[in-house]
Short mmCIF file of N, CA and C in Angstrom, two decimals:
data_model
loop_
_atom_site.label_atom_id
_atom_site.label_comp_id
_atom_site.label_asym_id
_atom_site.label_seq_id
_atom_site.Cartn_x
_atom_site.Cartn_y
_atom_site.Cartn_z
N UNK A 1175 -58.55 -35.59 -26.34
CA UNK A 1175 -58.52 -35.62 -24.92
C UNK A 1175 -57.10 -35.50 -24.37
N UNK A 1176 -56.19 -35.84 -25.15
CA UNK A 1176 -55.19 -36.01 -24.42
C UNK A 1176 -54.32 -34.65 -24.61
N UNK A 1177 -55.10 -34.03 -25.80
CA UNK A 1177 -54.48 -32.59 -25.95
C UNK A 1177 -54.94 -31.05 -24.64
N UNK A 1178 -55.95 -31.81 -23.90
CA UNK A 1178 -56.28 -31.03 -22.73
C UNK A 1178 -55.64 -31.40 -21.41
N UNK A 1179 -55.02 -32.89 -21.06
CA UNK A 1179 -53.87 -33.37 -20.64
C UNK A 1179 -52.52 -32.62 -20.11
N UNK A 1180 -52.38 -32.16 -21.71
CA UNK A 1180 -50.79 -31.87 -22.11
C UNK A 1180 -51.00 -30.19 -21.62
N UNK A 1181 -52.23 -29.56 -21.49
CA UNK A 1181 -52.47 -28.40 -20.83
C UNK A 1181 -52.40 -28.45 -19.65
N UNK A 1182 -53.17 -28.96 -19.12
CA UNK A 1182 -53.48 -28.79 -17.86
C UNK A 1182 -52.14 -28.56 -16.93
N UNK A 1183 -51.58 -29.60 -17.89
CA UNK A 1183 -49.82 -30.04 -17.28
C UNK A 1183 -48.78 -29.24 -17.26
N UNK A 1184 -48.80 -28.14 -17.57
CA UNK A 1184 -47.78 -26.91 -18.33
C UNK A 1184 -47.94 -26.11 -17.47
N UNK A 1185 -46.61 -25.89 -16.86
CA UNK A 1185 -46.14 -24.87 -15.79
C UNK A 1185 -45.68 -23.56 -16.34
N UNK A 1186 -46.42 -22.34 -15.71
CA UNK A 1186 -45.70 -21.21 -15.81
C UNK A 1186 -44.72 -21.20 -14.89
N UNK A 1187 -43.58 -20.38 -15.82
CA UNK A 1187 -42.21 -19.76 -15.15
C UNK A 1187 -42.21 -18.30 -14.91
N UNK A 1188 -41.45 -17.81 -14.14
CA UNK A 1188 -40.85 -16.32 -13.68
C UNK A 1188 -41.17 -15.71 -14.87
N UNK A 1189 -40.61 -15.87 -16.17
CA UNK A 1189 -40.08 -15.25 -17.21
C UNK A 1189 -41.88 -15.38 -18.02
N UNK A 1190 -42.74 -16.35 -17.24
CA UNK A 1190 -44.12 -15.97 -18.52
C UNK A 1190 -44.48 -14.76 -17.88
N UNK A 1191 -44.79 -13.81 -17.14
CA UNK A 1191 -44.86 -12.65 -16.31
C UNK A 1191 -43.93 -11.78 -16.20
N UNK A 1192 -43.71 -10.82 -17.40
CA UNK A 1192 -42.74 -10.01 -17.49
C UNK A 1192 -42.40 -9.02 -16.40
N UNK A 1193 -43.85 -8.25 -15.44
CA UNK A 1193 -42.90 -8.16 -14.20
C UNK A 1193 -42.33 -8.88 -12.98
N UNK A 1194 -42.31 -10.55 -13.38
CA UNK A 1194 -41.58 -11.05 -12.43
C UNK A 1194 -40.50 -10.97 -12.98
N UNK A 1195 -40.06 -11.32 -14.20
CA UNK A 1195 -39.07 -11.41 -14.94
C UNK A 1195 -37.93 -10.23 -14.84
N UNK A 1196 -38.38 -8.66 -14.64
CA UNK A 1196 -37.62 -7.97 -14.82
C UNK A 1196 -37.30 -7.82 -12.95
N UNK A 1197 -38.16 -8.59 -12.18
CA UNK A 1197 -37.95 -8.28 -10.29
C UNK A 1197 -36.59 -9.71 -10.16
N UNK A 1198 -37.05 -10.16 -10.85
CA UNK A 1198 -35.88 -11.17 -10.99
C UNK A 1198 -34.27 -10.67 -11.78
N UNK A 1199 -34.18 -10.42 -12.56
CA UNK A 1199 -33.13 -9.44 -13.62
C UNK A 1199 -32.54 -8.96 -12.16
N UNK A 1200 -33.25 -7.57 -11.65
CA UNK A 1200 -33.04 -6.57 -10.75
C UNK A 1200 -32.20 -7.24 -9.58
N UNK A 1201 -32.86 -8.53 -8.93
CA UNK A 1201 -32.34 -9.22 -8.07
C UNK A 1201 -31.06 -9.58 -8.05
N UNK A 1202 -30.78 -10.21 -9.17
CA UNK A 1202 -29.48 -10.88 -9.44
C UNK A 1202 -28.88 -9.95 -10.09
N UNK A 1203 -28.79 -8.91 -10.67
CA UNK A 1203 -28.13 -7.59 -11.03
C UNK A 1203 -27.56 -7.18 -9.26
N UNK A 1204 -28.81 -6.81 -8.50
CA UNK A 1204 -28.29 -6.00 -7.44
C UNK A 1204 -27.64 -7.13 -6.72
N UNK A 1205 -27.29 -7.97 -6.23
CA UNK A 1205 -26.59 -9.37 -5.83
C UNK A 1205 -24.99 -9.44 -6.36
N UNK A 1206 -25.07 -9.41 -7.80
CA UNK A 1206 -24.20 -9.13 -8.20
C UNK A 1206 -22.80 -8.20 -8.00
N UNK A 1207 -23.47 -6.94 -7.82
CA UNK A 1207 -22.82 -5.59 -7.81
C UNK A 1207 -22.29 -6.21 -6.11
N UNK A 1208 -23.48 -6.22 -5.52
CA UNK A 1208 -23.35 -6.41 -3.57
C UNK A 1208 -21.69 -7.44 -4.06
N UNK A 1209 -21.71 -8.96 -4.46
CA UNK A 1209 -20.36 -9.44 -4.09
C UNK A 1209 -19.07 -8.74 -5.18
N UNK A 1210 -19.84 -7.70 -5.90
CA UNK A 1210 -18.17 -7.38 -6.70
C UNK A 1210 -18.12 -5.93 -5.33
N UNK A 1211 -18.49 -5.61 -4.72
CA UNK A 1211 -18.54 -4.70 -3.73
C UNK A 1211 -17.66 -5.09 -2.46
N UNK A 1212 -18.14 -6.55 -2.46
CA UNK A 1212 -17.43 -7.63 -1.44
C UNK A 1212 -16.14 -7.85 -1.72
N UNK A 1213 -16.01 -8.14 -2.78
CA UNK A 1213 -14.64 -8.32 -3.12
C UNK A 1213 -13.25 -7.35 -3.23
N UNK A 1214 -13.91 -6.02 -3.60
CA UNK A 1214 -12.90 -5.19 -3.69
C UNK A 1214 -13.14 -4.46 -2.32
N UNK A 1215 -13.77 -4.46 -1.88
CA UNK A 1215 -13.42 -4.45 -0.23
C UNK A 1215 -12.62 -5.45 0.62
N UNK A 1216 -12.32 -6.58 0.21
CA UNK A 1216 -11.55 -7.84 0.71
C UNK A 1216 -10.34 -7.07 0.33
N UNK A 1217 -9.99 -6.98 -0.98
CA UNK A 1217 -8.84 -6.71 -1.44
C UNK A 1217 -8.43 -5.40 -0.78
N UNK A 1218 -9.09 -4.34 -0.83
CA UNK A 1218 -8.43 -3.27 -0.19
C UNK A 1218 -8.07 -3.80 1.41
N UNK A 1219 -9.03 -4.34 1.80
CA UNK A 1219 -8.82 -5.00 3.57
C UNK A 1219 -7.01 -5.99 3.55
N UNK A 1220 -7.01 -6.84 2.60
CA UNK A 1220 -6.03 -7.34 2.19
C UNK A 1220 -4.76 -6.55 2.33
N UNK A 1221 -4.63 -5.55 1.14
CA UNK A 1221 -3.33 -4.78 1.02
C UNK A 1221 -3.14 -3.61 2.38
N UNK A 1222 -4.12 -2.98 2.77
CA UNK A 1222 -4.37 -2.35 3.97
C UNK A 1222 -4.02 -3.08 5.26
N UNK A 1223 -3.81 -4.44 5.34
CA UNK A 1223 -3.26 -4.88 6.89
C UNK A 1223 -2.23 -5.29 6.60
N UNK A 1224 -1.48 -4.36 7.79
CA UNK A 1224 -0.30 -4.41 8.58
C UNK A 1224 0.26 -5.67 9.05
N UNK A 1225 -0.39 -6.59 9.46
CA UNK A 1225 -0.53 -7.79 10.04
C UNK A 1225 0.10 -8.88 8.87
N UNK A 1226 -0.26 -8.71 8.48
CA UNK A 1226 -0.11 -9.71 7.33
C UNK A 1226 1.10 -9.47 6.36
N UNK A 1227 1.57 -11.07 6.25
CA UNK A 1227 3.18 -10.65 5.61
C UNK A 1227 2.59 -10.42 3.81
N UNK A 1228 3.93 -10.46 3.32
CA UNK A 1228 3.97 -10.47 1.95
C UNK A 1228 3.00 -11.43 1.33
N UNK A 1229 3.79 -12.76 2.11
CA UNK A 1229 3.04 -13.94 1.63
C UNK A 1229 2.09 -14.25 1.82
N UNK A 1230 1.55 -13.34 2.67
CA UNK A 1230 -0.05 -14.02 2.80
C UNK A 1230 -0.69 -12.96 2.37
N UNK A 1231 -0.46 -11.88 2.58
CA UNK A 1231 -1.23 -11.07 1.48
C UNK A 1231 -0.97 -11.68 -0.36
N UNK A 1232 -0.31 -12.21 -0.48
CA UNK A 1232 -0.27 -12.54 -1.86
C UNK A 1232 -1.19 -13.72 -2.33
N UNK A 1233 -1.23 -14.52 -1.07
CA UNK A 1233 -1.35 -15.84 -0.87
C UNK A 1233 -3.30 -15.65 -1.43
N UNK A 1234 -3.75 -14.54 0.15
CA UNK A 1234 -5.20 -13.90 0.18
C UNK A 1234 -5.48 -13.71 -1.69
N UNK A 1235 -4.74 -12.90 -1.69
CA UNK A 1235 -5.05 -12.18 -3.19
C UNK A 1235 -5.48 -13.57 -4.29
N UNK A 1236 -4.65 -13.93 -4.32
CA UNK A 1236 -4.45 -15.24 -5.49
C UNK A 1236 -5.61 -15.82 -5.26
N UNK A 1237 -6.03 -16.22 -3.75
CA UNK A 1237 -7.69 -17.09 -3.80
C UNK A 1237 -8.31 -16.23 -4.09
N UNK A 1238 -8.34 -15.02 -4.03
CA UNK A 1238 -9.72 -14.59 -4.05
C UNK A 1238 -9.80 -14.17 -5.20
N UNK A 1239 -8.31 -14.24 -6.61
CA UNK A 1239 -8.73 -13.66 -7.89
C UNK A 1239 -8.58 -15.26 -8.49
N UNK A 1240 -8.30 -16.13 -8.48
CA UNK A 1240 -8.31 -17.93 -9.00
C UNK A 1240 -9.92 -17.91 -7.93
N UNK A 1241 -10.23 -18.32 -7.33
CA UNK A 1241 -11.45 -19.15 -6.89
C UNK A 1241 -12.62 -17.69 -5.98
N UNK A 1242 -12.98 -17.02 -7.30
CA UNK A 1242 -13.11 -15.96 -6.41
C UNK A 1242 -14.65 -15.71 -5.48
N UNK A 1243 -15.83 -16.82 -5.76
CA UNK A 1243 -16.62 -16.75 -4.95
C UNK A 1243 -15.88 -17.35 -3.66
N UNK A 1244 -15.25 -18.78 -3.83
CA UNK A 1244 -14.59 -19.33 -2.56
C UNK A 1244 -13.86 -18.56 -1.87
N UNK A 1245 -12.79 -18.09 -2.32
CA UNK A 1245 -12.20 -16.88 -1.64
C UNK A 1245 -12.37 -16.01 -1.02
N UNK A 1246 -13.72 -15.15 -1.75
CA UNK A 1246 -14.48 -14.41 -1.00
C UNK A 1246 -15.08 -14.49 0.41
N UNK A 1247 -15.58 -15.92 0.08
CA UNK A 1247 -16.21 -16.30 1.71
C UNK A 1247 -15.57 -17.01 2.69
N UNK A 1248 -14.51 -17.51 2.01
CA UNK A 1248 -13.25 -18.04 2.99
C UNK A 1248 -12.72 -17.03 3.89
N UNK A 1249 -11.85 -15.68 3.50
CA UNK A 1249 -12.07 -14.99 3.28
C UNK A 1249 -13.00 -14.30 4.61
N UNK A 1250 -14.00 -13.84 4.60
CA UNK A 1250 -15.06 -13.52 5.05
C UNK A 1250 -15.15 -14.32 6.64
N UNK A 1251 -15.44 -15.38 6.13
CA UNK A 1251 -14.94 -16.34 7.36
C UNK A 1251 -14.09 -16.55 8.56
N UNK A 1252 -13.12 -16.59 7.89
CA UNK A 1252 -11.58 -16.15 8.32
C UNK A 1252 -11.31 -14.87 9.32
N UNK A 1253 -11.34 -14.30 8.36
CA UNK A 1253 -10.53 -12.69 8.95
C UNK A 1253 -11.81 -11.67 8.68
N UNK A 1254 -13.18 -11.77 8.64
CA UNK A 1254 -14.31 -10.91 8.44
C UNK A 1254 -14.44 -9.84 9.94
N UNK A 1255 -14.34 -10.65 10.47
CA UNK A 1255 -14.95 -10.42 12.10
C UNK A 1255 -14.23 -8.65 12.32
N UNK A 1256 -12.74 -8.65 11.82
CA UNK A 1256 -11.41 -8.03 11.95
C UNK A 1256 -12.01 -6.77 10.70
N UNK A 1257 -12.19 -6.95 9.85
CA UNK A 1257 -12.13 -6.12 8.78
C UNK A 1257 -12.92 -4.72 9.08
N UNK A 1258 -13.71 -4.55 10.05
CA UNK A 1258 -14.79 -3.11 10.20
C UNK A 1258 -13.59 -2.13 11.58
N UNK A 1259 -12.58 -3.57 12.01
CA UNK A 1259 -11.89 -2.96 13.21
C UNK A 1259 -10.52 -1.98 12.30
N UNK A 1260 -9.76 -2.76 11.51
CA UNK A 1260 -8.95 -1.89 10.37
C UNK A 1260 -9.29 -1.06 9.40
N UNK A 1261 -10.77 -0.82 9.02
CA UNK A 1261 -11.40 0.56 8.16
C UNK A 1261 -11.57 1.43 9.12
N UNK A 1262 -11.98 1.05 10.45
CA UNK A 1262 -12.24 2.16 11.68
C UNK A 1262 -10.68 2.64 11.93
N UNK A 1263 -9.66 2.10 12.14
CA UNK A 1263 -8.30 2.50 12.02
C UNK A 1263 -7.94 3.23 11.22
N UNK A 1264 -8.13 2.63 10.13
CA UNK A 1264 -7.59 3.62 8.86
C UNK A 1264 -7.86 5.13 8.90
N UNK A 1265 -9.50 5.14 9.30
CA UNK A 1265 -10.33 6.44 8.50
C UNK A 1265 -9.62 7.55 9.63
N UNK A 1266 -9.50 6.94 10.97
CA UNK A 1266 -9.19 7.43 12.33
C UNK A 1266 -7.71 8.03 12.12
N UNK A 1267 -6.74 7.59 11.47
CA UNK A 1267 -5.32 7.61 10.81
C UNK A 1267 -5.59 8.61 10.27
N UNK A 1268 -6.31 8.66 8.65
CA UNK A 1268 -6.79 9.54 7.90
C UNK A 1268 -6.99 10.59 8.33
N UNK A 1269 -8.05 10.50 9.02
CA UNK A 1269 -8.41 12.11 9.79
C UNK A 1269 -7.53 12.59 10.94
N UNK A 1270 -7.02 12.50 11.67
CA UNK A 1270 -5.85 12.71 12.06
C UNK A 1270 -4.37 13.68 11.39
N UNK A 1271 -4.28 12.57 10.12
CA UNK A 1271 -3.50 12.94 9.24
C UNK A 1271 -3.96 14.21 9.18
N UNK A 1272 -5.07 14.36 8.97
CA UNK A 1272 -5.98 15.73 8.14
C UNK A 1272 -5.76 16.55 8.79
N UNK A 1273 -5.99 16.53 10.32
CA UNK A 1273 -6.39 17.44 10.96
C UNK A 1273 -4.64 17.78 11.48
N UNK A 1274 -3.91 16.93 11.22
CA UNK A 1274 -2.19 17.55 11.91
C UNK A 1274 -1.84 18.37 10.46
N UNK A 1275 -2.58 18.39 8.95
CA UNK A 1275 -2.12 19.23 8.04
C UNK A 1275 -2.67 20.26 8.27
N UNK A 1276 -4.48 20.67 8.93
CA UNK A 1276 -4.54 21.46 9.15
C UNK A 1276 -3.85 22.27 10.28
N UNK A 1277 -3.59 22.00 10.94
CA UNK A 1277 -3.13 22.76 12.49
C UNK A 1277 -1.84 23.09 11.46
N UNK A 1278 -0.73 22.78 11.16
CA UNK A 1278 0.37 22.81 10.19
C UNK A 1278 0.00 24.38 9.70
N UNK A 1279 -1.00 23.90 8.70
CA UNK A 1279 -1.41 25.09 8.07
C UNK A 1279 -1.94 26.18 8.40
N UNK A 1280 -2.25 26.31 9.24
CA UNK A 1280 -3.04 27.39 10.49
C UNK A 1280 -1.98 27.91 10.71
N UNK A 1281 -0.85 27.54 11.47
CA UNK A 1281 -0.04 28.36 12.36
C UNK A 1281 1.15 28.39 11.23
N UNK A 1282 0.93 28.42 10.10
CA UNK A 1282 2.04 29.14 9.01
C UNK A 1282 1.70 30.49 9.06
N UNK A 1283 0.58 30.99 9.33
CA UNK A 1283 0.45 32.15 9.51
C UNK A 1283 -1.22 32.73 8.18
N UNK A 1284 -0.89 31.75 7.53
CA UNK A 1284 -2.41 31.60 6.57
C UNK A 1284 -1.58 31.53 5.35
N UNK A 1285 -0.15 32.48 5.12
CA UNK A 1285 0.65 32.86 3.84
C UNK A 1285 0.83 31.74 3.41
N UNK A 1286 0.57 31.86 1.55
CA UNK A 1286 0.58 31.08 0.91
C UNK A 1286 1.48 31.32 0.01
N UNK A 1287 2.68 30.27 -1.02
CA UNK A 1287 3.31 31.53 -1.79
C UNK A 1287 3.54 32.21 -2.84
N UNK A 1288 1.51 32.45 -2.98
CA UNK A 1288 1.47 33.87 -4.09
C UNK A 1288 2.02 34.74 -2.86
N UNK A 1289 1.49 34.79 -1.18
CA UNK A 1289 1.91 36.05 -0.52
C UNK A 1289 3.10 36.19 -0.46
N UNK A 1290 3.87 35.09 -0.35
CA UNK A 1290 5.54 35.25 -0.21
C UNK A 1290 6.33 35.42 -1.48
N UNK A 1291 5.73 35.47 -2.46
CA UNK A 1291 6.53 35.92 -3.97
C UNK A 1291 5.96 37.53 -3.92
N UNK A 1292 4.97 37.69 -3.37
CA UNK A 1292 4.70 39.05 -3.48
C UNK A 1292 5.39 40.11 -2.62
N UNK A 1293 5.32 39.70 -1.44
CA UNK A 1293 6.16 39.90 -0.37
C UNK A 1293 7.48 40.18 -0.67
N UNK A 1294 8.03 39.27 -1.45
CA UNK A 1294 9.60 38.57 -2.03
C UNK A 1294 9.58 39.65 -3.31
N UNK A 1295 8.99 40.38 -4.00
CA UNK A 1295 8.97 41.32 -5.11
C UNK A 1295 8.98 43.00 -4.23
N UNK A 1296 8.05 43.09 -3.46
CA UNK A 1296 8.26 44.59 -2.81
C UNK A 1296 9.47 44.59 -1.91
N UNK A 1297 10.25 43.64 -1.64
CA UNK A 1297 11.56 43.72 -0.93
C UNK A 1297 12.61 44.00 -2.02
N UNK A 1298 12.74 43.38 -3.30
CA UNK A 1298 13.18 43.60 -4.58
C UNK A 1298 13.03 45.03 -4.91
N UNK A 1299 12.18 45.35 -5.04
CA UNK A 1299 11.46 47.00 -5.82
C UNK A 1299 11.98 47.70 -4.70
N UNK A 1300 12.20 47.71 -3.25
CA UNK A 1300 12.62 48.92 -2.56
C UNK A 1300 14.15 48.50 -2.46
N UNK A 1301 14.72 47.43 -3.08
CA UNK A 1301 16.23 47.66 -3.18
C UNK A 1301 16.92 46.73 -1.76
N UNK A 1302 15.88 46.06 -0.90
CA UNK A 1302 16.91 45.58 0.28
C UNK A 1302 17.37 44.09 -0.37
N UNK A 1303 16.92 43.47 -1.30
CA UNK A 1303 17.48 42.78 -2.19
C UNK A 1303 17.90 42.30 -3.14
N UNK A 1304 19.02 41.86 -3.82
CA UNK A 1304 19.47 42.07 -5.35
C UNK A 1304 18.52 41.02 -6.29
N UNK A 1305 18.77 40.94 -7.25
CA UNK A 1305 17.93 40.68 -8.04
C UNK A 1305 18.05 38.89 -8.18
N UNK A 1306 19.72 38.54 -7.06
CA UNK A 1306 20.56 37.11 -7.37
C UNK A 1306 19.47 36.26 -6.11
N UNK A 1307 19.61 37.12 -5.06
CA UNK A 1307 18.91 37.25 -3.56
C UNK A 1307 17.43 36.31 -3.60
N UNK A 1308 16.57 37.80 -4.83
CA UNK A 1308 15.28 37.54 -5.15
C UNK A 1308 14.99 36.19 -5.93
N UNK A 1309 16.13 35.68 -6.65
CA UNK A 1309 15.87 34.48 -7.82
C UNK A 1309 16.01 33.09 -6.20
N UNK A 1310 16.77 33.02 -5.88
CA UNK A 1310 17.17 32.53 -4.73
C UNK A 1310 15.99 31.95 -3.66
N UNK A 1311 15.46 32.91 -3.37
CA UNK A 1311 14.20 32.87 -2.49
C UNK A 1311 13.22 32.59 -3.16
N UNK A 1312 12.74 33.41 -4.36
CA UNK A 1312 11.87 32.25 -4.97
C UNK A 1312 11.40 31.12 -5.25
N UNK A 1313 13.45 30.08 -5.51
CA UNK A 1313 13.00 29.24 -5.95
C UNK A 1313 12.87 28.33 -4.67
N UNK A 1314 13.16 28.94 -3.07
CA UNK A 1314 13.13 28.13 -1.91
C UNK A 1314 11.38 28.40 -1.65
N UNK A 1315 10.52 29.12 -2.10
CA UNK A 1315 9.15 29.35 -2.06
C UNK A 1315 8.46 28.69 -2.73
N UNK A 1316 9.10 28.91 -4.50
CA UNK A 1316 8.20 27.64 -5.10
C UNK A 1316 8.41 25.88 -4.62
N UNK A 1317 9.79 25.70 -4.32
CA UNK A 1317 10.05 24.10 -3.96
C UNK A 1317 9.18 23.79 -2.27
N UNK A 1318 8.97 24.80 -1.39
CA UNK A 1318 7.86 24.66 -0.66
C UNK A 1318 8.80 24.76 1.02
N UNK A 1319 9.64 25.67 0.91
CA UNK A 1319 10.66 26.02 1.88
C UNK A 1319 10.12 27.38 1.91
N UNK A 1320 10.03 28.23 3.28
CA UNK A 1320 10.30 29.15 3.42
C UNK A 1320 11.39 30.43 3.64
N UNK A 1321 11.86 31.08 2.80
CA UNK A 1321 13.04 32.08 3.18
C UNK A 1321 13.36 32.76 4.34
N UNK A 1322 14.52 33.05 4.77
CA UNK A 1322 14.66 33.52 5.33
C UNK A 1322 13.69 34.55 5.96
N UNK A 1323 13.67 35.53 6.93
CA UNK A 1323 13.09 36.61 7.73
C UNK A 1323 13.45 37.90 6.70
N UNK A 1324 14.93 37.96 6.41
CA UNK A 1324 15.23 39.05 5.98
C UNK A 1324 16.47 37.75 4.54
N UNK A 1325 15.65 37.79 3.32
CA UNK A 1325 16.46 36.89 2.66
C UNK A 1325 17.93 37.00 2.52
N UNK A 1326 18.30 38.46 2.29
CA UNK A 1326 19.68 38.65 2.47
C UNK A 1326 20.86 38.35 3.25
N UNK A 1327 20.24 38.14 4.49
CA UNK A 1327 20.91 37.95 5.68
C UNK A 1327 21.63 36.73 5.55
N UNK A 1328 21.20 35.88 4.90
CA UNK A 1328 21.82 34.56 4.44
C UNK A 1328 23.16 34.54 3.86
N UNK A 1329 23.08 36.01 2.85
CA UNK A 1329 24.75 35.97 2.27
C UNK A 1329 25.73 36.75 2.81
N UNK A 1330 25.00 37.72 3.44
CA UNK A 1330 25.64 38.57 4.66
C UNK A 1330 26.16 38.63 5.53
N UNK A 1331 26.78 38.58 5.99
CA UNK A 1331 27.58 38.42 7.87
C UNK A 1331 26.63 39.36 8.54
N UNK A 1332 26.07 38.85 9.72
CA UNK A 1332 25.48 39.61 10.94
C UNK A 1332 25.98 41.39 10.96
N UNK A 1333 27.22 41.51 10.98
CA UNK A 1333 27.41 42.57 10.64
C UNK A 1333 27.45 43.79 10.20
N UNK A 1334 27.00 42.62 8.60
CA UNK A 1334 27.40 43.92 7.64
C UNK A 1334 25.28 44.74 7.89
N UNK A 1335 24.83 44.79 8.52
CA UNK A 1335 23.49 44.93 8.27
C UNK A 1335 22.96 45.60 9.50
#
């Protein structure tokens, strides 16, 4: 009798039901990933503000890699509210940036300098520059300078030309 007792009495867990077991796994897997997601978003938020001196960006850092759930939500707490206002800054910076390299690049004229070494070779081959001229301008094309109009003119006096 007392062996029907000791039944009756016996609790199933998560884990006797292997698909709770693996909805559980999944849970705390995806939980997981979510605060290491949290965190290196703190940290980039961290080194990314302006605001903040040395020391307290160092200060931030240290809690949140020593006590790093606490940190996290301290953290979060703290300076959370702020953090969606400095990624909206940034990306806004970013693209900006982007768009003043494109305009840059637009009104160079499109030439890139395979066109200006090529360019810089049929001025060579018809003779309006020496061969010292051509080494010259090249290497102001490959370092990311553009040459002169007429490269020669550089060693030339107005004059002589």
């Amino acid at each position: 009798m007392s062996d029907i007792g000791e039944h009756s009495a016996q609790t199933s867990l998560a884990y006797d039901f292997p698909l709770l077991g693996v909805f559980w796994s999944v849970l705390w897997l995806f939980l997981w990933i979510m605060w290491l997601v949290l965190l290196f978003r703190i940290v980039g938020d961290v080194l990314r503000d302006d605001e903040l001196s040395g020391w307290a960006k160092a200060g931030w850092l240290a809690f949140c890699i020593l006590l790093p759930f606490l940190g996290v939500f301290v953290y979060v707490m703290a300076r959370g509210r702020n953090m969606g206002r400095r990624e909206i800054a940034q990306a806004r910076a970013q693209q900006e940036d982007f768009n003043a390299y494109i305009r840059q690049t637009a009104a160079g004229g499109g030439t890139g300098s395979v066109d200006e070494l090529a360019r810089l070779s049929e001025i060579r081959a018809r003779g309006d520059i020496t061969d010292e001229e051509f080494r010259r301008a090249k290497e102001l094309v490959l370092s990311g300078h553009r040459p002169a109009e007429h490269p020669g003119s550089t060693t030339l006096p107005a004059s002589g030309r």
